[in-house]
Amino acid sequence: MNRFTLTGHLGEDAQILTRTTRNNAEQTYARLSLAVNRPTPKDQDNKTDWFTIWVYNSNLVELMQKFGTKGKKLLVEGSMERRVIGEGDNRQEITTFILGGFGASIELMGGGQSGNEA
């Protein structure tokens, strides 16, 4: 099963973007920058990991348009993809976190609404 669950805070307001799909339809999507604390031993400060999350589910994009502000605590669930970008010496493999298909969800922590794929 390809699934991730992360809880963290938005490092900036959700970026709402538009693209043209292969069949020339307009699609609105969102880019989230999520800061997730990683616990460390008692004598050390927590470490922060940053995740870029791409949201393609229209209901979740709408939720982020309304409530996706810097500092908002979120619980997100979705799938991961490995992608290769660049060519030759500049070629690198990256992990992409996607909220788009079946089972993708965002929960606003500390009150507010949540959304998920119907």
PDB file of N, CA and C in Angstrom, residues 57-61 63 77 99-108 113-118:
ATOM      1  N   ASN A  57      -6.903  17.115  -5.830  1.00  0.00           N
ATOM      2  CA  ASN A  57      -8.314  16.871  -5.541  1.00  0.00           C
ATOM      3  C   ASN A  57      -9.022  18.225  -5.424  1.00  0.00           C
ATOM      4  N   SER A  58     -10.041  18.467  -6.243  1.00  0.00           N
ATOM      5  CA  SER A  58     -10.673  19.794  -6.297  1.00  0.00           C
ATOM      6  C   SER A  58     -11.296  20.202  -4.967  1.00  0.00           C
ATOM      7  N   ASN A  59     -11.866  19.255  -4.217  1.00  0.00           N
ATOM      8  CA  ASN A  59     -12.442  19.588  -2.907  1.00  0.00           C
ATOM      9  C   ASN A  59     -11.357  20.029  -1.930  1.00  0.00           C
ATOM     10  N   LEU A  60     -10.204  19.362  -1.977  1.00  0.00           N
ATOM     11  CA  LEU A  60      -9.108  19.712  -1.074  1.00  0.00           C
ATOM     12  C   LEU A  60      -8.446  21.026  -1.480  1.00  0.00           C
ATOM     13  N   VAL A  61      -8.385  21.288  -2.786  1.00  0.00           N
ATOM     14  CA  VAL A  61      -7.860  22.575  -3.259  1.00  0.00           C
ATOM     15  C   VAL A  61      -8.754  23.705  -2.743  1.00  0.00           C
ATOM     16  N   LEU A  63     -10.620  23.661  -0.086  1.00  0.00           N
ATOM     17  CA  LEU A  63     -10.377  23.764   1.355  1.00  0.00           C
ATOM     18  C   LEU A  63      -9.126  24.595   1.633  1.00  0.00           C
ATOM     19  N   GLU A  77      -3.084  13.096   4.300  1.00  0.00           N
ATOM     20  CA  GLU A  77      -2.903  11.700   3.899  1.00  0.00           C
ATOM     21  C   GLU A  77      -2.986  11.618   2.389  1.00  0.00           C
ATOM     22  N   LEU A  99      -1.782  14.499  -3.151  1.00  0.00           N
ATOM     23  CA  LEU A  99      -3.139  14.355  -2.635  1.00  0.00           C
ATOM     24  C   LEU A  99      -4.064  14.516  -3.827  1.00  0.00           C
ATOM     25  N   GLY A 100      -4.531  13.425  -4.358  1.00  0.00           N
ATOM     26  CA  GLY A 100      -5.355  13.541  -5.539  1.00  0.00           C
ATOM     27  C   GLY A 100      -6.316  12.400  -5.721  1.00  0.00           C
ATOM     28  N   GLY A 101      -5.855  11.200  -5.505  1.00  0.00           N
ATOM     29  CA  GLY A 101      -6.675  10.036  -5.782  1.00  0.00           C
ATOM     30  C   GLY A 101      -7.536   9.603  -4.618  1.00  0.00           C
ATOM     31  N   PHE A 102      -7.993   8.386  -4.708  1.00  0.00           N
ATOM     32  CA  PHE A 102      -8.858   7.804  -3.687  1.00  0.00           C
ATOM     33  C   PHE A 102      -8.166   7.823  -2.333  1.00  0.00           C
ATOM     34  N   GLY A 103      -8.865   8.264  -1.315  1.00  0.00           N
ATOM     35  CA  GLY A 103      -8.335   8.234   0.040  1.00  0.00           C
ATOM     36  C   GLY A 103      -7.502   9.433   0.438  1.00  0.00           C
ATOM     37  N   ALA A 104      -7.302  10.394  -0.449  1.00  0.00           N
ATOM     38  CA  ALA A 104      -6.548  11.594  -0.078  1.00  0.00           C
ATOM     39  C   ALA A 104      -7.388  12.438   0.867  1.00  0.00           C
ATOM     40  N   SER A 105      -6.745  13.015   1.882  1.00  0.00           N
ATOM     41  CA  SER A 105      -7.505  13.848   2.815  1.00  0.00           C
ATOM     42  C   SER A 105      -6.611  14.889   3.466  1.00  0.00           C
ATOM     43  N   ILE A 106      -7.256  15.944   3.945  1.00  0.00           N
ATOM     44  CA  ILE A 106      -6.619  16.980   4.748  1.00  0.00           C
ATOM     45  C   ILE A 106      -7.540  17.242   5.928  1.00  0.00           C
ATOM     46  N   GLU A 107      -6.979  17.236   7.122  1.00  0.00           N
ATOM     47  CA  GLU A 107      -7.744  17.582   8.316  1.00  0.00           C
ATOM     48  C   GLU A 107      -7.123  18.828   8.927  1.00  0.00           C
ATOM     49  N   LEU A 108      -7.961  19.831   9.168  1.00  0.00           N
ATOM     50  CA  LEU A 108      -7.505  21.042   9.837  1.00  0.00           C
ATOM     51  C   LEU A 108      -7.484  20.751  11.328  1.00  0.00           C
ATOM     52  N   GLN A 113     -12.556  22.877   9.399  1.00  0.00           N
ATOM     53  CA  GLN A 113     -13.145  21.812   8.611  1.00  0.00           C
ATOM     54  C   GLN A 113     -12.089  20.820   8.178  1.00  0.00           C
ATOM     55  N   SER A 114     -12.548  19.732   7.613  1.00  0.00           N
ATOM     56  CA  SER A 114     -11.645  18.784   6.972  1.00  0.00           C
ATOM     57  C   SER A 114     -12.276  18.390   5.655  1.00  0.00           C
ATOM     58  N   GLY A 115     -11.463  17.795   4.797  1.00  0.00           N
ATOM     59  CA  GLY A 115     -11.978  17.371   3.512  1.00  0.00           C
ATOM     60  C   GLY A 115     -11.335  16.075   3.098  1.00  0.00           C
ATOM     61  N   ASN A 116     -12.052  15.317   2.286  1.00  0.00           N
ATOM     62  CA  ASN A 116     -11.469  14.093   1.751  1.00  0.00           C
ATOM     63  C   ASN A 116     -12.141  13.736   0.445  1.00  0.00           C
ATOM     64  N   GLU A 117     -11.506  12.821  -0.257  1.00  0.00           N
ATOM     65  CA  GLU A 117     -12.001  12.347  -1.547  1.00  0.00           C
ATOM     66  C   GLU A 117     -13.290  11.587  -1.318  1.00  0.00           C
ATOM     67  N   ALA A 118     -14.328  11.939  -2.030  1.00  0.00           N
ATOM     68  CA  ALA A 118     -15.618  11.249  -1.881  1.00  0.00           C
ATOM     69  C   ALA A 118     -15.602   9.924  -2.591  1.00  0.00           C
TER      70      ALA A 118
END
